[in-house]
Coordinates of C-alpha atoms and ligand atoms in Angstrom, one line a residue:
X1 CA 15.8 0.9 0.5
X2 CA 18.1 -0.7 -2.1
X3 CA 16.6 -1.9 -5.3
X4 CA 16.7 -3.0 -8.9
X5 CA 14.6 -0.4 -10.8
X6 CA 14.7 -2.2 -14.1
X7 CA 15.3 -5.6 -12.3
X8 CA 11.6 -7.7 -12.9
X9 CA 9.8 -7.3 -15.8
X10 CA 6.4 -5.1 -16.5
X11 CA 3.7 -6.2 -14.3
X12 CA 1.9 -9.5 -16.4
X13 CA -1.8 -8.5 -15.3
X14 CA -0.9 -4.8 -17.1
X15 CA 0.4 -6.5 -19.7
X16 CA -2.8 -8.9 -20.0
X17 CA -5.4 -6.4 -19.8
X18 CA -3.9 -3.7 -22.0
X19 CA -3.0 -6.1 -24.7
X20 CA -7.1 -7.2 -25.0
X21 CA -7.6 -3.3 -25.7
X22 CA -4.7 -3.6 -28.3
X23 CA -2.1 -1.8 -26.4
X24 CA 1.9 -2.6 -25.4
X25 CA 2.7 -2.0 -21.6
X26 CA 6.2 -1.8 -21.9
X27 CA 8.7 -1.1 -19.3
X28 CA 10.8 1.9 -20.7
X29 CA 14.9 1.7 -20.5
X30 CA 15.8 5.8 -19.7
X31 CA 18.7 4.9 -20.7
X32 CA 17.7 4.8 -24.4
X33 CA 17.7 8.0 -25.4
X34 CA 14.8 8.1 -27.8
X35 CA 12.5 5.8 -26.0
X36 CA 13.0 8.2 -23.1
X37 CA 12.7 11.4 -24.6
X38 CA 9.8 10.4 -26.1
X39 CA 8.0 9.7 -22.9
X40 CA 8.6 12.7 -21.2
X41 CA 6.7 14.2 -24.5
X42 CA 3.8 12.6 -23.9
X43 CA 4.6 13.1 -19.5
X44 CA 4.9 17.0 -20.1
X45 CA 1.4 17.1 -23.0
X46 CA -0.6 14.8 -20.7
X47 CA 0.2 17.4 -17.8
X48 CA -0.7 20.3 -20.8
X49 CA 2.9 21.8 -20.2
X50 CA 4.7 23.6 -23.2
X51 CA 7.1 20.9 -25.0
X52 CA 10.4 20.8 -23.3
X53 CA 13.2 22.7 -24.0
X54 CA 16.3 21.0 -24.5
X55 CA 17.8 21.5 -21.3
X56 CA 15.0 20.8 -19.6
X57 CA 14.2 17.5 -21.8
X58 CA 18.0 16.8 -20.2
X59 CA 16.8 17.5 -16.8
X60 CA 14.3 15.1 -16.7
X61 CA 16.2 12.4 -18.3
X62 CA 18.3 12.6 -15.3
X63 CA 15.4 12.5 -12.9
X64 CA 13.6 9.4 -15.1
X65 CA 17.0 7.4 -15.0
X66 CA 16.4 6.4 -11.1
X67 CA 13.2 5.4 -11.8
X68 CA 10.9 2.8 -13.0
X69 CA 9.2 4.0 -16.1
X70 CA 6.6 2.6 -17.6
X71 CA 4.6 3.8 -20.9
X72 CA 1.7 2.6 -22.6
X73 CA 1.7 2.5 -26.7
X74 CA -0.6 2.2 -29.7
X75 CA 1.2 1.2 -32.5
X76 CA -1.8 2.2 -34.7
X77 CA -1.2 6.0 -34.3
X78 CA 0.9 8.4 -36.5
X79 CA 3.7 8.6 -34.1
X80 CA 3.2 5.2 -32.5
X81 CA 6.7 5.9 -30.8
X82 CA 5.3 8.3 -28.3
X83 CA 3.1 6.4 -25.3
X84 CA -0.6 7.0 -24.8
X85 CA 0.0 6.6 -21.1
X86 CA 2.8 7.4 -18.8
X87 CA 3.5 6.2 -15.3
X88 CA 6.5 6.4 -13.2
X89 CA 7.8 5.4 -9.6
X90 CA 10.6 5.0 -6.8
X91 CA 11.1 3.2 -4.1
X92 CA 11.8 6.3 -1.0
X93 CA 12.0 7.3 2.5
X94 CA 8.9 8.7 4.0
X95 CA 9.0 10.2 7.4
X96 CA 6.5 9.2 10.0
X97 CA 5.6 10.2 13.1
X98 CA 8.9 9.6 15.4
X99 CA 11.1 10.9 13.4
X100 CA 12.1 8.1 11.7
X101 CA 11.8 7.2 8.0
X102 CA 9.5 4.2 6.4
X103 CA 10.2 2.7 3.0
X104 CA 7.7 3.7 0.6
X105 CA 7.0 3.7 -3.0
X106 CA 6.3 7.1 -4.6
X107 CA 3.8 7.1 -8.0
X108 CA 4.5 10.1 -10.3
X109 CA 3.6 10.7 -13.8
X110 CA 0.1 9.5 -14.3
X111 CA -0.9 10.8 -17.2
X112 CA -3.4 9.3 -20.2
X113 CA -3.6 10.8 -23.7
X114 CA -6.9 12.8 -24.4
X115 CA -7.4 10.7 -26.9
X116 CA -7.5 7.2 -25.0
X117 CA -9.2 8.6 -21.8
X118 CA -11.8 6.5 -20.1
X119 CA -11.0 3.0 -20.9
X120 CA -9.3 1.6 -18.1
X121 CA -5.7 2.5 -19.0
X122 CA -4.6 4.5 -15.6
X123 CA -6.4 1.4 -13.5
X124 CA -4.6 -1.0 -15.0
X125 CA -1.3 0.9 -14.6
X126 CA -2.6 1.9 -10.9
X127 CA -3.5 -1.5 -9.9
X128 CA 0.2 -2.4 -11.6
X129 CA 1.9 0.1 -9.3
X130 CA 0.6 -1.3 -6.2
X131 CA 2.2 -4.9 -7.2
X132 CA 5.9 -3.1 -8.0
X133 CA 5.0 -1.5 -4.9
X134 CA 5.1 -4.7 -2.9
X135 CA 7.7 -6.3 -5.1
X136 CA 9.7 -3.6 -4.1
X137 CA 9.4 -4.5 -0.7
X138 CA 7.5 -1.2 0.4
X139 CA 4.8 -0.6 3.4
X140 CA 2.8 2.1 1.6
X141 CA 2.5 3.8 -1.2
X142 CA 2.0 7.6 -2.5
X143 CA 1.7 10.1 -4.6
X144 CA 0.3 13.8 -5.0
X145 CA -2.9 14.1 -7.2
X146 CA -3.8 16.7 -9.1
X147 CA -7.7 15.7 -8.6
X148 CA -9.4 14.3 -5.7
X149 CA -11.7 11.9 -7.0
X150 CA -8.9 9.7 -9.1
X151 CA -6.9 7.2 -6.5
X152 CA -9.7 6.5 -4.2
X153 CA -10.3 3.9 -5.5
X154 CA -6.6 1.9 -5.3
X155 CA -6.7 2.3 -1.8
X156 CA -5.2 5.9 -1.6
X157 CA -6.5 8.5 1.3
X158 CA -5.2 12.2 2.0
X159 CA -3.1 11.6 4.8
X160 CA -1.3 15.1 5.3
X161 CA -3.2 18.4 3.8
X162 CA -1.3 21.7 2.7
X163 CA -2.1 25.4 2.8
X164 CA -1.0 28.3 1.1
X165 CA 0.0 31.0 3.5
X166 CA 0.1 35.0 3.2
X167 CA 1.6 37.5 5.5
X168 CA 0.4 40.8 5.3
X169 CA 3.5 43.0 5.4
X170 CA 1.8 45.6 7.1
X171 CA 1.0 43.8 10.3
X172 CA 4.2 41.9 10.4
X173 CA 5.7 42.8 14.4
X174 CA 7.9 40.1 14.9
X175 CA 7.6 39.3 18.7
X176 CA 9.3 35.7 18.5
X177 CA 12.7 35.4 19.8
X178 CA 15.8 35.9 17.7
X179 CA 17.4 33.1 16.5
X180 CA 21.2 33.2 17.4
X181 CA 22.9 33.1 14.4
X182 CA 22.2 34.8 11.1
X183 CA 20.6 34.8 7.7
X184 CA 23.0 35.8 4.2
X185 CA 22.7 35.4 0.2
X186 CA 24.3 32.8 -1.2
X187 CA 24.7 31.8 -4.5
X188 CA 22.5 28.7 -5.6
X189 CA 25.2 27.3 -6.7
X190 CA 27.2 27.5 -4.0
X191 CA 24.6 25.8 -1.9
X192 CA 24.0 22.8 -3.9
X193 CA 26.8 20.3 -2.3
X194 CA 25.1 20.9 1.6
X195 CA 21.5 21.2 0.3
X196 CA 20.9 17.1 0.8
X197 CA 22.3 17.1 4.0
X198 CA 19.9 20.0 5.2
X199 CA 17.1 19.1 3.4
X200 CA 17.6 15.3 4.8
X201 CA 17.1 16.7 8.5
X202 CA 14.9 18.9 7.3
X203 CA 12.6 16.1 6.0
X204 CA 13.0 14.0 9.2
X205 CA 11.6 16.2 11.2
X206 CA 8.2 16.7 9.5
X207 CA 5.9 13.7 9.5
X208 CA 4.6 13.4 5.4
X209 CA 8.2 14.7 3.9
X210 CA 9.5 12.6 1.6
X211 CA 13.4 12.6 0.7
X212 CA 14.5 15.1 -1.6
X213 CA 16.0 13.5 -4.8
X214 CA 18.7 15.3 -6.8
X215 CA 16.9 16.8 -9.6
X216 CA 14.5 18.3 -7.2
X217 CA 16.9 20.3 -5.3
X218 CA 18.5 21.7 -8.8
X219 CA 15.1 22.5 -10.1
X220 CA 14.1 24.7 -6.5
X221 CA 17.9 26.4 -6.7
X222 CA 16.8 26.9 -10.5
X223 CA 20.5 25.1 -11.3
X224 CA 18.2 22.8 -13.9
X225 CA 18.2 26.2 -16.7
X226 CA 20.5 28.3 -14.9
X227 CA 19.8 31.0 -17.5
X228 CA 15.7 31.5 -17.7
X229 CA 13.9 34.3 -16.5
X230 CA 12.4 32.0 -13.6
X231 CA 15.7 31.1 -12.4
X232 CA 17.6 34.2 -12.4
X233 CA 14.7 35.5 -10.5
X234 CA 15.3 32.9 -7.7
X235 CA 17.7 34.5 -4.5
X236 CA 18.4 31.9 -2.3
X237 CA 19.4 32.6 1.9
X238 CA 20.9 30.4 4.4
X239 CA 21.0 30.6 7.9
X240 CA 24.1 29.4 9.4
X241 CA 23.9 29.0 13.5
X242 CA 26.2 30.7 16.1
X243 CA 29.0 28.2 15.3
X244 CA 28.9 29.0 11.5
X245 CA 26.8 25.4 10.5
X246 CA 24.7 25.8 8.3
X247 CA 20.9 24.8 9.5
X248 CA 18.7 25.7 6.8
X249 CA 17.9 27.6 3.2
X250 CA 15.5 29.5 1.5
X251 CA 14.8 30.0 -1.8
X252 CA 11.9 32.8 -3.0
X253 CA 11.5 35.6 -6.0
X254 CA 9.7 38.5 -5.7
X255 CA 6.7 39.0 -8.2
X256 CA 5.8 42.4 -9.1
X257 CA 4.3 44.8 -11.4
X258 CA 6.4 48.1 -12.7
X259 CA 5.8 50.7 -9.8
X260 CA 4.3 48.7 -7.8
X261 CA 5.5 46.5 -4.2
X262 CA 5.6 42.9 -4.9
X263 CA 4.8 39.7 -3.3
X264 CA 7.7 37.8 -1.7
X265 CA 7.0 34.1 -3.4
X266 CA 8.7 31.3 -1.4
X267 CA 9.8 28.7 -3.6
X268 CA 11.1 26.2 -1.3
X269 CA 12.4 26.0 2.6
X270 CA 14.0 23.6 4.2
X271 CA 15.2 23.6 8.1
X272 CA 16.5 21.5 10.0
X273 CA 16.7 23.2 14.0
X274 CA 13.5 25.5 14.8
X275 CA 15.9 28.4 15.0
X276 CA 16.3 28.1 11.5
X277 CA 13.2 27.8 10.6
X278 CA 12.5 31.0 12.8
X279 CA 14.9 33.1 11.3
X280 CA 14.1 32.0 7.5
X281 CA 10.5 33.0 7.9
X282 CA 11.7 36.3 10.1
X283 CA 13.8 37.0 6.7
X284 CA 10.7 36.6 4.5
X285 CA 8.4 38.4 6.1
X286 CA 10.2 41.5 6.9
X287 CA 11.1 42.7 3.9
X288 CA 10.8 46.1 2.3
X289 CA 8.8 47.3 -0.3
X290 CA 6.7 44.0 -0.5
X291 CA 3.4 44.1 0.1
X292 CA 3.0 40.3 1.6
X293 CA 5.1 37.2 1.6
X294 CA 3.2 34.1 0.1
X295 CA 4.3 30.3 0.2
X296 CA 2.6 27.4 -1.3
X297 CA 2.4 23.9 0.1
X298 CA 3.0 25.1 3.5
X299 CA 2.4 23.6 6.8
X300 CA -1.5 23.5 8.3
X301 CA 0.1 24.1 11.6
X302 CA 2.5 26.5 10.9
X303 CA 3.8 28.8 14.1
X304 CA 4.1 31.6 12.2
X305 CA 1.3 33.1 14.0
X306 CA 2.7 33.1 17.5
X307 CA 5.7 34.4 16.4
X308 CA 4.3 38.0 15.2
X309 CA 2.0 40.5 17.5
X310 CA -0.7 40.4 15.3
X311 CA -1.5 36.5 14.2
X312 CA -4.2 37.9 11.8
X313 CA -0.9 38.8 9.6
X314 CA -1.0 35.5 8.6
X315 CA -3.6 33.8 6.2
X316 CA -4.2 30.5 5.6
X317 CA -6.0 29.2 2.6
X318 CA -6.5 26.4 -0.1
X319 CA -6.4 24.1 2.8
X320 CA -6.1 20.9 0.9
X321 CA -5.1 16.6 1.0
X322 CA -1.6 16.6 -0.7
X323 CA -0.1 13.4 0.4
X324 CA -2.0 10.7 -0.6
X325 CA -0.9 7.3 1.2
X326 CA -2.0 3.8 0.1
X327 CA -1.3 1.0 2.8
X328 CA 0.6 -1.9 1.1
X329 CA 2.1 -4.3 4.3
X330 CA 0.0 -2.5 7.4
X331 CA 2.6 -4.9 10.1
X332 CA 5.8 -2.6 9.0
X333 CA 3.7 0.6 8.1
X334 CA 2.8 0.3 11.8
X335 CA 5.5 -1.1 13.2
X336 CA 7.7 2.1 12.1
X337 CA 5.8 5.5 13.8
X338 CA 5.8 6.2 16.9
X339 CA 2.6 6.6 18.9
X340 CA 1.6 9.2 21.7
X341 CA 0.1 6.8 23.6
X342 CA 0.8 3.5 25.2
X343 CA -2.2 0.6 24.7
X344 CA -3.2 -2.3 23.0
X345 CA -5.6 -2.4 20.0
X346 CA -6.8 -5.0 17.5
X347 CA -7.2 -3.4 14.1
X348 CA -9.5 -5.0 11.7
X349 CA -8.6 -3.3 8.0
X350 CA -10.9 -4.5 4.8
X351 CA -9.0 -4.1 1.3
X352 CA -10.7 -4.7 -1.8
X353 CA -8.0 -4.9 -3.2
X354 CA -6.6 -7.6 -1.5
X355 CA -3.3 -6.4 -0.5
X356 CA -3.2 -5.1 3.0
X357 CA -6.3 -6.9 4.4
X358 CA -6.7 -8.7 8.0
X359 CA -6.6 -8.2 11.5
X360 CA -3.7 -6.5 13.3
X361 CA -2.7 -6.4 16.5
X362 CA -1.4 -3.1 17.6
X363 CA 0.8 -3.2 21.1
X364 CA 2.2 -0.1 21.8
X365 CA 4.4 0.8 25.2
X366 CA 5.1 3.3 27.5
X367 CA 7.8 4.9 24.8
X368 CA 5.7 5.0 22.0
X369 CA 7.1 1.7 20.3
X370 CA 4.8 -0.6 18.5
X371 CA 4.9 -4.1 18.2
X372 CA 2.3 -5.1 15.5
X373 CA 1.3 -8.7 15.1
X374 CA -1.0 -10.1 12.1
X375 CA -3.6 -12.1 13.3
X376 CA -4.6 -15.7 11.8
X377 CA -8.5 -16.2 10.7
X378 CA -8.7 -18.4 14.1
X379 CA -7.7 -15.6 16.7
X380 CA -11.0 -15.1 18.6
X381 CA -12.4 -11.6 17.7
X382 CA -11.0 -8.6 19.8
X383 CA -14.4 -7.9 21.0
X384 CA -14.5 -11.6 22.1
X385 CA -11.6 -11.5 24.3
X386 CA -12.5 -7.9 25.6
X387 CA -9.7 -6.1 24.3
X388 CA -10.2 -2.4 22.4
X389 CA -11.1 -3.0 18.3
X390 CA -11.7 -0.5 15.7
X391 CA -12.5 -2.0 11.9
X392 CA -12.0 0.4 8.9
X393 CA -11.0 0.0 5.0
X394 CA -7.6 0.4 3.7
X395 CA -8.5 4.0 2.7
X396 CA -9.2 5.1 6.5
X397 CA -5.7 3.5 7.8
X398 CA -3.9 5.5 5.4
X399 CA -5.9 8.4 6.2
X400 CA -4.8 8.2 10.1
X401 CA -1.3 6.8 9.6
X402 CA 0.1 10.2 9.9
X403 CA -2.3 11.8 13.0
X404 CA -3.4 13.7 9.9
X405 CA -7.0 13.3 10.5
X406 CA -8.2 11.7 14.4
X407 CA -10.0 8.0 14.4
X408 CA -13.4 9.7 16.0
X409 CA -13.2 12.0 13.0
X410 CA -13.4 8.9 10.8
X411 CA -16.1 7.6 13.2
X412 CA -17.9 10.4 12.7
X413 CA -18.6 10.0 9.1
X414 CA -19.3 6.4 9.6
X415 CA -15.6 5.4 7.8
X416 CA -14.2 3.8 11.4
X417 CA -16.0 1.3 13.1
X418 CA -15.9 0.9 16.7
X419 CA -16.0 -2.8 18.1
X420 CA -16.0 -2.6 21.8
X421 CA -16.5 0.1 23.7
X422 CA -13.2 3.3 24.3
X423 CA -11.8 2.1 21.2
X424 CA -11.8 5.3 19.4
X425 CA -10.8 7.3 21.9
X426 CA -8.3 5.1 22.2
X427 CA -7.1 5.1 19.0
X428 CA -7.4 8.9 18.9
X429 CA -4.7 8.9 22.2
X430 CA -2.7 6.9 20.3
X431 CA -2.3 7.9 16.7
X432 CA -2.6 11.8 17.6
X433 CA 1.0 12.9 15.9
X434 CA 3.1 15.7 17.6
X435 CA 3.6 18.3 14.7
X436 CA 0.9 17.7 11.9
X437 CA 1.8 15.8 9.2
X438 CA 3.1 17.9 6.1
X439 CA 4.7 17.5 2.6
X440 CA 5.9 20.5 1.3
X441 CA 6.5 19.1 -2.7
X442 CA 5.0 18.1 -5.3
X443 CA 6.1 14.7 -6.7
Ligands
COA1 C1 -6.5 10.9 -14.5 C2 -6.2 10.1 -15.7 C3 -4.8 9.6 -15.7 C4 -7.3 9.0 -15.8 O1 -7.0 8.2 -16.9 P1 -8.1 7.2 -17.6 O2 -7.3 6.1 -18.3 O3 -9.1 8.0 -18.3 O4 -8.8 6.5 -16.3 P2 -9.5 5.1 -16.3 O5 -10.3 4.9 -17.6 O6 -8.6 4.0 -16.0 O7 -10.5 5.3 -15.1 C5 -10.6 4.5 -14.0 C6 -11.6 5.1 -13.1 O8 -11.2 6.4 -12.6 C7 -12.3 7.3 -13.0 N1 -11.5 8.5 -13.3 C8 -10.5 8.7 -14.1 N2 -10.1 9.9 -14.2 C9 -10.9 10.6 -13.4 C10 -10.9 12.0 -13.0 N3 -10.1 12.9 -13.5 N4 -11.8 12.3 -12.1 C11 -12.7 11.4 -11.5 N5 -12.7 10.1 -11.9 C12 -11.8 9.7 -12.8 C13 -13.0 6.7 -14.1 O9 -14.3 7.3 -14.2 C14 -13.0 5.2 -13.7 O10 -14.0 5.1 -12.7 P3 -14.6 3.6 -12.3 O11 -13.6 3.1 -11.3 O12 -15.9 4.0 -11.7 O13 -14.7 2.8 -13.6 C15 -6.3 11.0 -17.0 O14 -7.6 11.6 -17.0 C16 -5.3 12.1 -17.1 O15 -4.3 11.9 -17.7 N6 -5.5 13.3 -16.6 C17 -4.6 14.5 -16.8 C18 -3.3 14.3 -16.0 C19 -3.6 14.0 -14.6 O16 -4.2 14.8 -13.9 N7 -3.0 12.9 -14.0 C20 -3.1 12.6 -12.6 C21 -1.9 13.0 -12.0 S1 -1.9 13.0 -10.3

């Protein structure tokens, strides 16, 4: 997805509605030093992090210069340079079920001062984010929220959860087979120039992964401040298969207290065969004087526990949504997964919004392949004509665009509504996804 990040100006509704609380919605240029350090102060306080060191003030003004950044300023305050709201975004690859990759916009960096909370300042930039979004030609957006209850309303629905998992060292009997090739330290360093390519397969695999973008892969090898603590702490691993290609990479610390075994931390993993996947967990889970090995953000569905003799080794908890997906153009959003189920069924979605609105027709064939037509207002009613209908908000799509979460689950709570009769089921058969959707980031 190619496209101008700086090339149409701030949305004019923003603009409008901000300016009648006395307020500039500007669209920042990172390329101007000040203007952009500037936001990532107020990005990094509205997140309550410590104030950025230098090098990591340089960090993110790499990250922020392919992006569309957006800040929101009162020129009545002491430092009137520094925005009262932040927002940023990208237009990237989001893998669906298939294995192929949708273009979608990614929202990041929502923050509003303290100070001028609770006046409508992160809905105007929200609602401004969902026109960029479609400007920029996407079919959904998403983001990560760090509370629940905040992008509902735009339109956004969990639409792949995460867990943290812990393995009890204890227990671990590793009964899975051996992978055939092997598992060695390397240098983070070293790694760096084949970590896209891995982590690019590695993301296609995994319905909910979104591509990895540079800064991200020097932040999990810790290249970002080679020299702090949290950093040197970091060991990274590769596994390299029986023709020396490399397939995969972890990178984990241990934490521990003086005298005492630690807990193997995973940082990050990415794999792109299931061998390596196998023999990456196999590394982190039998190691010595640990008591556990722990990793955030990890899969709902892991194997891990048919791969050891006692499954109750493994732990799953703080299952919760992580990707949030917000349906912008529902024909190419459908059009792009791949479906376990042939059928045909009309889809009736209400946005009110008004963005992805209408009535879809969802023709899917023996393959898997979709072919999704938009309906006109004068198309008799699915019901009508006899054919299988479901209607649901723009919230529920996005909920079961993955196979995150089935249609009669939906049904159940009264979000999905079924129009004729085997619809759901239907729709179950056909959205259910092969390996359960997953993001393993934050973003
Ligand atoms: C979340 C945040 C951006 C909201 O900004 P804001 O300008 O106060 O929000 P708005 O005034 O535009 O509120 C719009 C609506 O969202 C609701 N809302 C806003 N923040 C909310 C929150 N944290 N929890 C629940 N509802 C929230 C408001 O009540 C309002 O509801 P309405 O639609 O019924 O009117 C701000 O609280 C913030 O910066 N939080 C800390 C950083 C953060 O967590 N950012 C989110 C990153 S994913």
């Amino acid at each position: 997805m190619s496209f101008d990040l700086q090339g149409f100006p701030a949305d004019s509704e923003a603009l409008a509605s901000l300016a009648a609380r006395g307020l500039d919605y500007r669209l920042v240029d990172p390329r101007n030093a000040a203007a952009a350090a500037a936001w990532v102060e107020a990005d990094f306080r509205g997140f309550h992090h410590a104030r950025p060191k230098q090098i990591e003030l340089d960090h993110e003004l790499g990250v922020i210069a392919d992006r569309r950044v957006h800040g929101v300023y009162d020129s009545t305050i002491v430092d009137p340079a520094i925005p009262v709201a932040t927002v940023s975004s990208w237009p990237t690859g989001l893998s669906v079920p298939g294995g192929r990759s949708v273009d979608a916009w990614a929202v990041s960096s929502v923050t509003v001062s303290p100070t001028h909370r609770r006046r409508g300042i992160a809905r105007a930039l929200m609602l401004a984010e969902l026109q960029n979004a479609r400007a920029a030609g996407a079919a959904l957006a998403m983001l990560t929220a760090t509370e629940a209850t905040i992008y509902g309303r735009y339109g956004y629905a969990p639409a792949a959860r995460s867990a943290t998992v812990f393995v009890d060292r204890r227990r671990v009997h590793w009964v899975g087979p051996d992978a055939p090739g092997r598992v060695q330290f390397v240098d983070a360093a070293s790694i760096r120039e084949a970590a896209p390519a891995i982590a690019r397969r590695a993301v296609a695999r995994t319905p909910g992964e979104i591509d990895r973008w540079p800064g991200l892969l020097d932040r999990v090898l810790g290249l970002h401040d080679a020299d702090s603590g949290r950093s040197r702490a970091r060991r990274v691993v590769r596994y390299d298969d029986e023709r020396g290609q490399a397939q995969g990479f972890a990178v984990f610390h241990v934490s521990r207290e003086p005298n005492e075994p630690g807990v193997a931390e995973f940082d990050f993993l990415a794999a792109a065969t299931d061998d390596a996947e196998r023999a990456l967990w196999r590394f982190l889970v039998e190691q010595d004087f640990v008591s556990g090995t722990r990793g955030l953000l990890r899969s709902v569905d892991e194997p891990l526990p048919w791969l050891l003799e006692d499954p109750r080794a493994v732990s799953f908890s703080d299952v919760v949504d992580h990707l949030w997906l917000r349906v912008i153009d529902p024909v190419t959003a459908l059009t792009a997964r791949r479906y376990s189920a042939p059928g045909r069924l009309e889809i009736e979605v209400d946005d009110p919004i008004g963005i992805a609105g209408g009535r879809f027709e969802l023709v899917v064939d023996e393959a898997g392949r979709a072919e999704v037509t938009a309906l006109e207002h004068t198309d008799a009613a699915a019901s009508a004509k006899g054919v299988r209908s479901i209607r649901l908000g723009v919230r529920e799509l996005g909920a079961i665009y993955l196979g995150g979460v089935h249609p009669s689950v939906l049904a159940r709570a009264g979000r999905i509504t079924e129009l004729a009769p085997g619809s759901i089921a239907a729709a179950d058969a056909m959205f259910a996804a092969q390996r359960a959707p997953h993001l393993s980031i934050w973003f």
